[in-house]
PDB file with SEQRES, HELIX, SHEET and CRYST1 records, atoms N, CA, C and O in Angstrom:
SEQRES   1 A   80  MET THR THR LYS THR TYR GLU LYS SER PHE ILE SER LEU          
SEQRES   2 A   80  LYS ARG HIS LEU ALA ASP TYR LEU PRO GLN LEU GLU GLN          
SEQRES   3 A   80  ALA ILE SER ALA ILE ARG VAL LEU GLU THR THR ALA LEU          
SEQRES   4 A   80  ASP PRO GLU ALA LEU SER GLN ALA LEU ALA ASP LEU HIS          
SEQRES   5 A   80  VAL ALA SER THR VAL LEU GLU PRO TYR PHE GLU GLY MET          
SEQRES   6 A   80  ARG GLU ALA ILE ASP GLN PHE THR GLU SER ARG SER ASP          
SEQRES   7 A   80  GLU ALA                                                      
HELIX    1 AA1 THR A    3  GLU A   35  1                                  33    
HELIX    2 AA2 PRO A   41  GLU A   79  1                                  39    
CRYST1    1.000    1.000    1.000  90.00  90.00  90.00 P 1           1          
ATOM      1  N   MET A   1     -15.116  25.020 -21.119  1.00  0.00           N  
ATOM      2  CA  MET A   1     -13.694  24.616 -21.638  1.00  0.00           C  
ATOM      3  C   MET A   1     -13.956  24.020 -22.933  1.00  0.00           C  
ATOM      4  O   MET A   1     -15.035  23.646 -23.393  1.00  0.00           O  
ATOM      5  N   THR A   2     -12.642  23.987 -23.515  1.00  0.00           N  
ATOM      6  CA  THR A   2     -12.660  23.459 -24.807  1.00  0.00           C  
ATOM      7  C   THR A   2     -12.439  21.882 -24.795  1.00  0.00           C  
ATOM      8  O   THR A   2     -12.175  21.210 -23.798  1.00  0.00           O  
ATOM      9  N   THR A   3     -12.612  21.392 -26.191  1.00  0.00           N  
ATOM     10  CA  THR A   3     -12.558  20.143 -26.219  1.00  0.00           C  
ATOM     11  C   THR A   3     -11.058  19.529 -25.822  1.00  0.00           C  
ATOM     12  O   THR A   3     -10.883  18.461 -25.235  1.00  0.00           O  
ATOM     13  N   LYS A   4     -10.122  20.352 -26.228  1.00  0.00           N  
ATOM     14  CA  LYS A   4      -8.864  20.080 -25.915  1.00  0.00           C  
ATOM     15  C   LYS A   4      -8.534  19.965 -24.338  1.00  0.00           C  
ATOM     16  O   LYS A   4      -7.576  19.275 -23.989  1.00  0.00           O  
ATOM     17  N   THR A   5      -9.286  20.605 -23.434  1.00  0.00           N  
ATOM     18  CA  THR A   5      -9.172  20.644 -22.123  1.00  0.00           C  
ATOM     19  C   THR A   5      -9.762  19.180 -21.656  1.00  0.00           C  
ATOM     20  O   THR A   5      -9.251  18.430 -20.824  1.00  0.00           O  
ATOM     21  N   TYR A   6     -10.799  18.998 -22.298  1.00  0.00           N  
ATOM     22  CA  TYR A   6     -11.579  17.706 -21.999  1.00  0.00           C  
ATOM     23  C   TYR A   6     -10.613  16.392 -22.296  1.00  0.00           C  
ATOM     24  O   TYR A   6     -10.444  15.484 -21.483  1.00  0.00           O  
ATOM     25  N   GLU A   7     -10.084  16.451 -23.451  1.00  0.00           N  
ATOM     26  CA  GLU A   7      -9.129  15.409 -23.895  1.00  0.00           C  
ATOM     27  C   GLU A   7      -7.948  15.220 -22.805  1.00  0.00           C  
ATOM     28  O   GLU A   7      -7.469  14.171 -22.374  1.00  0.00           O  
ATOM     29  N   LYS A   8      -7.639  16.518 -22.502  1.00  0.00           N  
ATOM     30  CA  LYS A   8      -6.367  16.448 -21.593  1.00  0.00           C  
ATOM     31  C   LYS A   8      -6.602  15.971 -20.241  1.00  0.00           C  
ATOM     32  O   LYS A   8      -5.746  15.303 -19.662  1.00  0.00           O  
ATOM     33  N   SER A   9      -7.835  16.310 -19.646  1.00  0.00           N  
ATOM     34  CA  SER A   9      -8.113  15.734 -18.500  1.00  0.00           C  
ATOM     35  C   SER A   9      -8.663  14.190 -18.653  1.00  0.00           C  
ATOM     36  O   SER A   9      -8.682  13.464 -17.659  1.00  0.00           O  
ATOM     37  N   PHE A  10      -8.995  13.838 -19.605  1.00  0.00           N  
ATOM     38  CA  PHE A  10      -9.240  12.450 -19.867  1.00  0.00           C  
ATOM     39  C   PHE A  10      -7.842  11.537 -19.972  1.00  0.00           C  
ATOM     40  O   PHE A  10      -7.681  10.452 -19.413  1.00  0.00           O  
ATOM     41  N   ILE A  11      -7.082  12.076 -20.633  1.00  0.00           N  
ATOM     42  CA  ILE A  11      -5.764  11.584 -20.639  1.00  0.00           C  
ATOM     43  C   ILE A  11      -5.079  11.497 -19.260  1.00  0.00           C  
ATOM     44  O   ILE A  11      -4.388  10.549 -18.887  1.00  0.00           O  
ATOM     45  N   SER A  12      -5.338  12.528 -18.604  1.00  0.00           N  
ATOM     46  CA  SER A  12      -4.717  12.520 -17.271  1.00  0.00           C  
ATOM     47  C   SER A  12      -5.405  11.434 -16.271  1.00  0.00           C  
ATOM     48  O   SER A  12      -4.774  10.814 -15.415  1.00  0.00           O  
ATOM     49  N   LEU A  13      -6.751  11.309 -16.509  1.00  0.00           N  
ATOM     50  CA  LEU A  13      -7.540  10.338 -15.793  1.00  0.00           C  
ATOM     51  C   LEU A  13      -6.955   8.871 -16.032  1.00  0.00           C  
ATOM     52  O   LEU A  13      -6.681   8.086 -15.125  1.00  0.00           O  
ATOM     53  N   LYS A  14      -6.811   8.632 -17.378  1.00  0.00           N  
ATOM     54  CA  LYS A  14      -6.269   7.222 -17.882  1.00  0.00           C  
ATOM     55  C   LYS A  14      -4.784   7.025 -17.424  1.00  0.00           C  
ATOM     56  O   LYS A  14      -4.333   5.899 -17.211  1.00  0.00           O  
ATOM     57  N   ARG A  15      -4.109   8.067 -17.293  1.00  0.00           N  
ATOM     58  CA  ARG A  15      -2.703   7.974 -16.818  1.00  0.00           C  
ATOM     59  C   ARG A  15      -2.758   7.394 -15.388  1.00  0.00           C  
ATOM     60  O   ARG A  15      -2.193   6.361 -15.027  1.00  0.00           O  
ATOM     61  N   HIS A  16      -3.548   8.236 -14.596  1.00  0.00           N  
ATOM     62  CA  HIS A  16      -3.669   7.907 -13.196  1.00  0.00           C  
ATOM     63  C   HIS A  16      -4.119   6.483 -12.982  1.00  0.00           C  
ATOM     64  O   HIS A  16      -3.481   5.712 -12.265  1.00  0.00           O  
ATOM     65  N   LEU A  17      -5.315   6.117 -13.665  1.00  0.00           N  
ATOM     66  CA  LEU A  17      -5.795   4.689 -13.704  1.00  0.00           C  
ATOM     67  C   LEU A  17      -4.806   3.645 -13.997  1.00  0.00           C  
ATOM     68  O   LEU A  17      -4.870   2.603 -13.344  1.00  0.00           O  
ATOM     69  N   ALA A  18      -3.841   3.795 -14.952  1.00  0.00           N  
ATOM     70  CA  ALA A  18      -2.848   3.049 -15.319  1.00  0.00           C  
ATOM     71  C   ALA A  18      -1.864   2.869 -14.075  1.00  0.00           C  
ATOM     72  O   ALA A  18      -1.494   1.756 -13.700  1.00  0.00           O  
ATOM     73  N   ASP A  19      -1.516   3.929 -13.539  1.00  0.00           N  
ATOM     74  CA  ASP A  19      -0.614   3.922 -12.420  1.00  0.00           C  
ATOM     75  C   ASP A  19      -1.158   3.158 -11.203  1.00  0.00           C  
ATOM     76  O   ASP A  19      -0.431   2.471 -10.486  1.00  0.00           O  
ATOM     77  N   TYR A  20      -2.639   3.336 -10.988  1.00  0.00           N  
ATOM     78  CA  TYR A  20      -3.285   2.766  -9.776  1.00  0.00           C  
ATOM     79  C   TYR A  20      -3.683   1.365  -9.835  1.00  0.00           C  
ATOM     80  O   TYR A  20      -3.789   0.682  -8.817  1.00  0.00           O  
ATOM     81  N   LEU A  21      -3.906   0.925 -11.012  1.00  0.00           N  
ATOM     82  CA  LEU A  21      -4.416  -0.409 -11.141  1.00  0.00           C  
ATOM     83  C   LEU A  21      -3.187  -1.517 -10.674  1.00  0.00           C  
ATOM     84  O   LEU A  21      -3.497  -2.437  -9.918  1.00  0.00           O  
ATOM     85  N   PRO A  22      -1.984  -1.397 -11.095  1.00  0.00           N  
ATOM     86  CA  PRO A  22      -1.046  -2.355 -10.670  1.00  0.00           C  
ATOM     87  C   PRO A  22      -0.961  -2.488  -9.060  1.00  0.00           C  
ATOM     88  O   PRO A  22      -0.875  -3.580  -8.497  1.00  0.00           O  
ATOM     89  N   GLN A  23      -0.990  -1.422  -8.484  1.00  0.00           N  
ATOM     90  CA  GLN A  23      -0.894  -1.445  -6.979  1.00  0.00           C  
ATOM     91  C   GLN A  23      -2.106  -1.887  -6.282  1.00  0.00           C  
ATOM     92  O   GLN A  23      -2.029  -2.539  -5.240  1.00  0.00           O  
ATOM     93  N   LEU A  24      -3.237  -1.552  -6.824  1.00  0.00           N  
ATOM     94  CA  LEU A  24      -4.472  -2.209  -6.386  1.00  0.00           C  
ATOM     95  C   LEU A  24      -4.619  -3.741  -6.408  1.00  0.00           C  
ATOM     96  O   LEU A  24      -5.154  -4.415  -5.528  1.00  0.00           O  
ATOM     97  N   GLU A  25      -4.006  -4.236  -7.667  1.00  0.00           N  
ATOM     98  CA  GLU A  25      -3.988  -5.653  -7.736  1.00  0.00           C  
ATOM     99  C   GLU A  25      -3.025  -6.209  -6.791  1.00  0.00           C  
ATOM    100  O   GLU A  25      -3.295  -7.337  -6.380  1.00  0.00           O  
ATOM    101  N   GLN A  26      -1.933  -5.643  -6.347  1.00  0.00           N  
ATOM    102  CA  GLN A  26      -1.281  -6.272  -5.290  1.00  0.00           C  
ATOM    103  C   GLN A  26      -1.816  -6.216  -4.145  1.00  0.00           C  
ATOM    104  O   GLN A  26      -1.462  -7.076  -3.339  1.00  0.00           O  
ATOM    105  N   ALA A  27      -2.702  -5.323  -3.772  1.00  0.00           N  
ATOM    106  CA  ALA A  27      -3.269  -5.257  -2.547  1.00  0.00           C  
ATOM    107  C   ALA A  27      -4.399  -6.345  -2.558  1.00  0.00           C  
ATOM    108  O   ALA A  27      -4.619  -6.966  -1.518  1.00  0.00           O  
ATOM    109  N   ILE A  28      -5.127  -6.600  -3.701  1.00  0.00           N  
ATOM    110  CA  ILE A  28      -5.968  -7.615  -3.789  1.00  0.00           C  
ATOM    111  C   ILE A  28      -5.446  -8.818  -3.744  1.00  0.00           C  
ATOM    112  O   ILE A  28      -6.159  -9.656  -3.190  1.00  0.00           O  
ATOM    113  N   SER A  29      -4.359  -9.203  -4.175  1.00  0.00           N  
ATOM    114  CA  SER A  29      -3.546 -10.312  -3.992  1.00  0.00           C  
ATOM    115  C   SER A  29      -3.145 -10.703  -2.655  1.00  0.00           C  
ATOM    116  O   SER A  29      -3.187 -11.875  -2.281  1.00  0.00           O  
ATOM    117  N   ALA A  30      -2.759  -9.742  -1.934  1.00  0.00           N  
ATOM    118  CA  ALA A  30      -2.328  -9.828  -0.527  1.00  0.00           C  
ATOM    119  C   ALA A  30      -3.695 -10.232   0.342  1.00  0.00           C  
ATOM    120  O   ALA A  30      -3.651 -11.081   1.232  1.00  0.00           O  
ATOM    121  N   ILE A  31      -4.792  -9.592   0.011  1.00  0.00           N  
ATOM    122  CA  ILE A  31      -6.231  -9.944   0.662  1.00  0.00           C  
ATOM    123  C   ILE A  31      -6.552 -11.277   0.307  1.00  0.00           C  
ATOM    124  O   ILE A  31      -7.042 -12.016   1.160  1.00  0.00           O  
ATOM    125  N   ARG A  32      -6.331 -11.689  -0.877  1.00  0.00           N  
ATOM    126  CA  ARG A  32      -6.629 -13.236  -1.231  1.00  0.00           C  
ATOM    127  C   ARG A  32      -5.875 -14.041  -0.289  1.00  0.00           C  
ATOM    128  O   ARG A  32      -6.523 -14.825   0.403  1.00  0.00           O  
ATOM    129  N   VAL A  33      -4.528 -13.978  -0.133  1.00  0.00           N  
ATOM    130  CA  VAL A  33      -3.794 -14.693   0.632  1.00  0.00           C  
ATOM    131  C   VAL A  33      -4.068 -14.665   2.052  1.00  0.00           C  
ATOM    132  O   VAL A  33      -3.799 -15.652   2.737  1.00  0.00           O  
ATOM    133  N   LEU A  34      -4.575 -13.629   2.554  1.00  0.00           N  
ATOM    134  CA  LEU A  34      -5.162 -13.668   4.029  1.00  0.00           C  
ATOM    135  C   LEU A  34      -6.483 -14.454   4.113  1.00  0.00           C  
ATOM    136  O   LEU A  34      -6.816 -15.003   5.163  1.00  0.00           O  
ATOM    137  N   GLU A  35      -7.244 -14.504   2.979  1.00  0.00           N  
ATOM    138  CA  GLU A  35      -8.583 -15.246   2.996  1.00  0.00           C  
ATOM    139  C   GLU A  35      -8.359 -16.697   3.279  1.00  0.00           C  
ATOM    140  O   GLU A  35      -9.178 -17.402   3.869  1.00  0.00           O  
ATOM    141  N   THR A  36      -7.149 -17.121   2.805  1.00  0.00           N  
ATOM    142  CA  THR A  36      -6.685 -18.586   2.765  1.00  0.00           C  
ATOM    143  C   THR A  36      -7.028 -19.182   4.118  1.00  0.00           C  
ATOM    144  O   THR A  36      -6.701 -18.565   5.131  1.00  0.00           O  
ATOM    145  N   THR A  37      -7.679 -20.367   4.201  1.00  0.00           N  
ATOM    146  CA  THR A  37      -7.910 -20.812   5.739  1.00  0.00           C  
ATOM    147  C   THR A  37      -6.844 -21.415   6.171  1.00  0.00           C  
ATOM    148  O   THR A  37      -6.639 -21.315   7.381  1.00  0.00           O  
ATOM    149  N   ALA A  38      -5.796 -22.257   5.292  1.00  0.00           N  
ATOM    150  CA  ALA A  38      -4.710 -22.836   5.814  1.00  0.00           C  
ATOM    151  C   ALA A  38      -3.425 -21.991   5.696  1.00  0.00           C  
ATOM    152  O   ALA A  38      -2.469 -22.292   4.981  1.00  0.00           O  
ATOM    153  N   LEU A  39      -3.501 -21.059   6.365  1.00  0.00           N  
ATOM    154  CA  LEU A  39      -2.339 -20.156   6.119  1.00  0.00           C  
ATOM    155  C   LEU A  39      -1.103 -20.329   7.330  1.00  0.00           C  
ATOM    156  O   LEU A  39      -1.343 -20.319   8.537  1.00  0.00           O  
ATOM    157  N   ASP A  40       0.076 -20.465   6.803  1.00  0.00           N  
ATOM    158  CA  ASP A  40       1.190 -20.568   7.673  1.00  0.00           C  
ATOM    159  C   ASP A  40       1.601 -19.265   8.006  1.00  0.00           C  
ATOM    160  O   ASP A  40       1.368 -18.305   7.272  1.00  0.00           O  
ATOM    161  N   PRO A  41       2.359 -19.158   9.359  1.00  0.00           N  
ATOM    162  CA  PRO A  41       2.770 -17.900   9.853  1.00  0.00           C  
ATOM    163  C   PRO A  41       3.678 -16.999   8.755  1.00  0.00           C  
ATOM    164  O   PRO A  41       3.671 -15.772   8.664  1.00  0.00           O  
ATOM    165  N   GLU A  42       4.353 -17.820   8.057  1.00  0.00           N  
ATOM    166  CA  GLU A  42       5.428 -16.871   7.222  1.00  0.00           C  
ATOM    167  C   GLU A  42       4.475 -16.363   6.074  1.00  0.00           C  
ATOM    168  O   GLU A  42       4.575 -15.179   5.752  1.00  0.00           O  
ATOM    169  N   ALA A  43       3.588 -17.141   5.453  1.00  0.00           N  
ATOM    170  CA  ALA A  43       2.710 -16.698   4.410  1.00  0.00           C  
ATOM    171  C   ALA A  43       1.941 -15.407   4.966  1.00  0.00           C  
ATOM    172  O   ALA A  43       1.964 -14.398   4.261  1.00  0.00           O  
ATOM    173  N   LEU A  44       1.283 -15.382   6.149  1.00  0.00           N  
ATOM    174  CA  LEU A  44       0.470 -14.483   6.783  1.00  0.00           C  
ATOM    175  C   LEU A  44       1.345 -13.377   7.019  1.00  0.00           C  
ATOM    176  O   LEU A  44       0.917 -12.310   6.579  1.00  0.00           O  
ATOM    177  N   SER A  45       2.498 -13.340   7.615  1.00  0.00           N  
ATOM    178  CA  SER A  45       3.450 -12.081   7.691  1.00  0.00           C  
ATOM    179  C   SER A  45       3.747 -11.553   6.245  1.00  0.00           C  
ATOM    180  O   SER A  45       3.748 -10.329   6.106  1.00  0.00           O  
ATOM    181  N   GLN A  46       3.942 -12.163   5.402  1.00  0.00           N  
ATOM    182  CA  GLN A  46       4.485 -11.755   4.141  1.00  0.00           C  
ATOM    183  C   GLN A  46       3.070 -11.059   3.505  1.00  0.00           C  
ATOM    184  O   GLN A  46       3.162 -10.026   2.842  1.00  0.00           O  
ATOM    185  N   ALA A  47       1.914 -11.624   3.725  1.00  0.00           N  
ATOM    186  CA  ALA A  47       0.602 -11.027   2.972  1.00  0.00           C  
ATOM    187  C   ALA A  47       0.421  -9.670   3.802  1.00  0.00           C  
ATOM    188  O   ALA A  47       0.147  -8.650   3.170  1.00  0.00           O  
ATOM    189  N   LEU A  48       0.544  -9.626   5.001  1.00  0.00           N  
ATOM    190  CA  LEU A  48       0.347  -8.599   5.933  1.00  0.00           C  
ATOM    191  C   LEU A  48       1.334  -7.484   5.511  1.00  0.00           C  
ATOM    192  O   LEU A  48       0.931  -6.321   5.522  1.00  0.00           O  
ATOM    193  N   ALA A  49       2.587  -7.764   5.144  1.00  0.00           N  
ATOM    194  CA  ALA A  49       3.555  -6.869   4.841  1.00  0.00           C  
ATOM    195  C   ALA A  49       3.161  -6.401   3.462  1.00  0.00           C  
ATOM    196  O   ALA A  49       2.986  -5.192   3.315  1.00  0.00           O  
ATOM    197  N   ASP A  50       3.006  -7.174   2.481  1.00  0.00           N  
ATOM    198  CA  ASP A  50       2.452  -6.812   1.174  1.00  0.00           C  
ATOM    199  C   ASP A  50       1.406  -5.837   1.262  1.00  0.00           C  
ATOM    200  O   ASP A  50       1.471  -4.789   0.621  1.00  0.00           O  
ATOM    201  N   LEU A  51       0.367  -6.139   2.078  1.00  0.00           N  
ATOM    202  CA  LEU A  51      -0.749  -5.306   2.151  1.00  0.00           C  
ATOM    203  C   LEU A  51      -0.452  -3.967   2.626  1.00  0.00           C  
ATOM    204  O   LEU A  51      -0.940  -2.947   2.139  1.00  0.00           O  
ATOM    205  N   HIS A  52       0.401  -4.006   3.636  1.00  0.00           N  
ATOM    206  CA  HIS A  52       0.825  -2.559   4.224  1.00  0.00           C  
ATOM    207  C   HIS A  52       1.501  -1.828   3.216  1.00  0.00           C  
ATOM    208  O   HIS A  52       1.232  -0.629   3.156  1.00  0.00           O  
ATOM    209  N   VAL A  53       2.471  -2.377   2.265  1.00  0.00           N  
ATOM    210  CA  VAL A  53       3.176  -1.562   1.431  1.00  0.00           C  
ATOM    211  C   VAL A  53       2.184  -1.099   0.399  1.00  0.00           C  
ATOM    212  O   VAL A  53       2.181   0.072   0.018  1.00  0.00           O  
ATOM    213  N   ALA A  54       1.258  -2.086  -0.103  1.00  0.00           N  
ATOM    214  CA  ALA A  54       0.146  -1.659  -1.180  1.00  0.00           C  
ATOM    215  C   ALA A  54      -0.520  -0.515  -0.661  1.00  0.00           C  
ATOM    216  O   ALA A  54      -0.676   0.475  -1.376  1.00  0.00           O  
ATOM    217  N   SER A  55      -0.969  -0.555   0.629  1.00  0.00           N  
ATOM    218  CA  SER A  55      -1.826   0.400   1.020  1.00  0.00           C  
ATOM    219  C   SER A  55      -1.064   1.843   1.162  1.00  0.00           C  
ATOM    220  O   SER A  55      -1.687   2.843   0.807  1.00  0.00           O  
ATOM    221  N   THR A  56       0.118   1.963   1.615  1.00  0.00           N  
ATOM    222  CA  THR A  56       0.952   3.047   1.743  1.00  0.00           C  
ATOM    223  C   THR A  56       1.089   3.557   0.313  1.00  0.00           C  
ATOM    224  O   THR A  56       0.930   4.748   0.044  1.00  0.00           O  
ATOM    225  N   VAL A  57       1.393   2.610  -0.617  1.00  0.00           N  
ATOM    226  CA  VAL A  57       1.685   3.314  -2.088  1.00  0.00           C  
ATOM    227  C   VAL A  57       0.350   3.708  -2.591  1.00  0.00           C  
ATOM    228  O   VAL A  57       0.271   4.773  -3.203  1.00  0.00           O  
ATOM    229  N   LEU A  58      -0.700   2.993  -2.414  1.00  0.00           N  
ATOM    230  CA  LEU A  58      -2.035   3.417  -2.894  1.00  0.00           C  
ATOM    231  C   LEU A  58      -2.507   4.805  -2.533  1.00  0.00           C  
ATOM    232  O   LEU A  58      -3.166   5.433  -3.361  1.00  0.00           O  
ATOM    233  N   GLU A  59      -2.232   5.302  -1.420  1.00  0.00           N  
ATOM    234  CA  GLU A  59      -2.683   6.506  -0.702  1.00  0.00           C  
ATOM    235  C   GLU A  59      -2.481   7.712  -1.695  1.00  0.00           C  
ATOM    236  O   GLU A  59      -3.472   8.320  -2.098  1.00  0.00           O  
ATOM    237  N   PRO A  60      -1.165   8.082  -2.110  1.00  0.00           N  
ATOM    238  CA  PRO A  60      -1.024   9.169  -3.073  1.00  0.00           C  
ATOM    239  C   PRO A  60      -1.536   8.944  -4.318  1.00  0.00           C  
ATOM    240  O   PRO A  60      -2.006   9.915  -4.911  1.00  0.00           O  
ATOM    241  N   TYR A  61      -1.546   7.763  -4.895  1.00  0.00           N  
ATOM    242  CA  TYR A  61      -2.241   7.354  -6.152  1.00  0.00           C  
ATOM    243  C   TYR A  61      -3.540   7.744  -5.846  1.00  0.00           C  
ATOM    244  O   TYR A  61      -4.017   8.567  -6.627  1.00  0.00           O  
ATOM    245  N   PHE A  62      -4.203   7.400  -4.975  1.00  0.00           N  
ATOM    246  CA  PHE A  62      -5.611   7.662  -4.831  1.00  0.00           C  
ATOM    247  C   PHE A  62      -5.904   9.258  -4.724  1.00  0.00           C  
ATOM    248  O   PHE A  62      -6.934   9.641  -5.279  1.00  0.00           O  
ATOM    249  N   GLU A  63      -5.294   9.991  -4.223  1.00  0.00           N  
ATOM    250  CA  GLU A  63      -5.304  11.368  -4.229  1.00  0.00           C  
ATOM    251  C   GLU A  63      -5.187  11.947  -5.596  1.00  0.00           C  
ATOM    252  O   GLU A  63      -5.952  12.850  -5.937  1.00  0.00           O  
ATOM    253  N   GLY A  64      -4.182  11.434  -6.480  1.00  0.00           N  
ATOM    254  CA  GLY A  64      -4.161  11.662  -7.871  1.00  0.00           C  
ATOM    255  C   GLY A  64      -5.283  11.342  -8.647  1.00  0.00           C  
ATOM    256  O   GLY A  64      -5.698  12.172  -9.457  1.00  0.00           O  
ATOM    257  N   MET A  65      -5.863  10.198  -8.506  1.00  0.00           N  
ATOM    258  CA  MET A  65      -6.959   9.668  -9.048  1.00  0.00           C  
ATOM    259  C   MET A  65      -8.171  10.717  -8.601  1.00  0.00           C  
ATOM    260  O   MET A  65      -8.843  11.235  -9.492  1.00  0.00           O  
ATOM    261  N   ARG A  66      -8.379  10.956  -7.500  1.00  0.00           N  
ATOM    262  CA  ARG A  66      -9.468  11.873  -7.129  1.00  0.00           C  
ATOM    263  C   ARG A  66      -9.413  13.228  -7.802  1.00  0.00           C  
ATOM    264  O   ARG A  66     -10.411  13.849  -8.168  1.00  0.00           O  
ATOM    265  N   GLU A  67      -8.130  13.642  -7.937  1.00  0.00           N  
ATOM    266  CA  GLU A  67      -8.225  14.971  -8.516  1.00  0.00           C  
ATOM    267  C   GLU A  67      -8.254  14.887 -10.086  1.00  0.00           C  
ATOM    268  O   GLU A  67      -8.601  15.880 -10.726  1.00  0.00           O  
ATOM    269  N   ALA A  68      -7.929  13.827 -10.659  1.00  0.00           N  
ATOM    270  CA  ALA A  68      -8.127  13.571 -12.004  1.00  0.00           C  
ATOM    271  C   ALA A  68      -9.668  13.300 -12.448  1.00  0.00           C  
ATOM    272  O   ALA A  68     -10.184  13.611 -13.522  1.00  0.00           O  
ATOM    273  N   ILE A  69     -10.206  12.709 -11.458  1.00  0.00           N  
ATOM    274  CA  ILE A  69     -11.726  12.463 -11.705  1.00  0.00           C  
ATOM    275  C   ILE A  69     -12.422  13.782 -11.575  1.00  0.00           C  
ATOM    276  O   ILE A  69     -13.242  14.175 -12.405  1.00  0.00           O  
ATOM    277  N   ASP A  70     -12.098  14.403 -10.585  1.00  0.00           N  
ATOM    278  CA  ASP A  70     -12.648  15.974 -10.513  1.00  0.00           C  
ATOM    279  C   ASP A  70     -12.368  16.849 -11.543  1.00  0.00           C  
ATOM    280  O   ASP A  70     -13.262  17.654 -11.805  1.00  0.00           O  
ATOM    281  N   GLN A  71     -11.243  16.901 -12.264  1.00  0.00           N  
ATOM    282  CA  GLN A  71     -10.874  17.542 -13.371  1.00  0.00           C  
ATOM    283  C   GLN A  71     -11.663  17.068 -14.589  1.00  0.00           C  
ATOM    284  O   GLN A  71     -12.082  17.887 -15.407  1.00  0.00           O  
ATOM    285  N   PHE A  72     -11.891  15.628 -14.731  1.00  0.00           N  
ATOM    286  CA  PHE A  72     -12.469  15.165 -15.677  1.00  0.00           C  
ATOM    287  C   PHE A  72     -13.956  15.439 -15.828  1.00  0.00           C  
ATOM    288  O   PHE A  72     -14.481  15.746 -16.898  1.00  0.00           O  
ATOM    289  N   THR A  73     -14.674  15.286 -14.517  1.00  0.00           N  
ATOM    290  CA  THR A  73     -15.955  15.788 -14.227  1.00  0.00           C  
ATOM    291  C   THR A  73     -16.289  17.238 -14.657  1.00  0.00           C  
ATOM    292  O   THR A  73     -17.259  17.482 -15.375  1.00  0.00           O  
ATOM    293  N   GLU A  74     -15.454  18.183 -14.194  1.00  0.00           N  
ATOM    294  CA  GLU A  74     -15.603  19.548 -14.440  1.00  0.00           C  
ATOM    295  C   GLU A  74     -15.501  19.738 -15.937  1.00  0.00           C  
ATOM    296  O   GLU A  74     -16.350  20.424 -16.506  1.00  0.00           O  
ATOM    297  N   SER A  75     -14.486  19.156 -16.627  1.00  0.00           N  
ATOM    298  CA  SER A  75     -14.384  19.481 -17.989  1.00  0.00           C  
ATOM    299  C   SER A  75     -15.618  18.945 -18.912  1.00  0.00           C  
ATOM    300  O   SER A  75     -16.093  19.560 -19.868  1.00  0.00           O  
ATOM    301  N   ARG A  76     -16.014  17.742 -18.455  1.00  0.00           N  
ATOM    302  CA  ARG A  76     -17.428  17.317 -19.039  1.00  0.00           C  
ATOM    303  C   ARG A  76     -18.558  18.190 -18.906  1.00  0.00           C  
ATOM    304  O   ARG A  76     -19.311  18.477 -19.837  1.00  0.00           O  
ATOM    305  N   SER A  77     -18.658  18.600 -17.747  1.00  0.00           N  
ATOM    306  CA  SER A  77     -19.859  19.618 -17.334  1.00  0.00           C  
ATOM    307  C   SER A  77     -19.733  20.886 -18.084  1.00  0.00           C  
ATOM    308  O   SER A  77     -20.729  21.505 -18.461  1.00  0.00           O  
ATOM    309  N   ASP A  78     -18.482  21.294 -18.313  1.00  0.00           N  
ATOM    310  CA  ASP A  78     -18.286  22.580 -19.124  1.00  0.00           C  
ATOM    311  C   ASP A  78     -18.529  22.321 -20.453  1.00  0.00           C  
ATOM    312  O   ASP A  78     -18.876  23.294 -21.122  1.00  0.00           O  
ATOM    313  N   GLU A  79     -18.434  21.241 -21.013  1.00  0.00           N  
ATOM    314  CA  GLU A  79     -18.513  20.865 -22.471  1.00  0.00           C  
ATOM    315  C   GLU A  79     -19.998  20.813 -22.797  1.00  0.00           C  
ATOM    316  O   GLU A  79     -20.409  21.144 -23.909  1.00  0.00           O  
ATOM    317  N   ALA A  80     -20.809  20.391 -21.809  1.00  0.00           N  
ATOM    318  CA  ALA A  80     -22.434  20.116 -22.120  1.00  0.00           C  
ATOM    319  C   ALA A  80     -23.102  21.647 -22.398  1.00  0.00           C  
ATOM    320  O   ALA A  80     -24.300  21.760 -22.656  1.00  0.00           O  
TER     321      ALA A  80                                                      
END                                                                             
């Protein structure tokens, strides 16, 4: 593959990471709320709902990330 292909796959990987990170941060925030020892029922319900939404949203992002990582890895090995 050419350097241009490598650059394109790297740009794709960075784009997927940028999309994935905010969703992952939301999931981590929800988990931190769940780890709180003095959790009231409303906060617990909201944290569980937030975690459910984050995990649902993260699934397709994860697939895109995995494809981008595979492309990046392939383009790097072809460059060597």
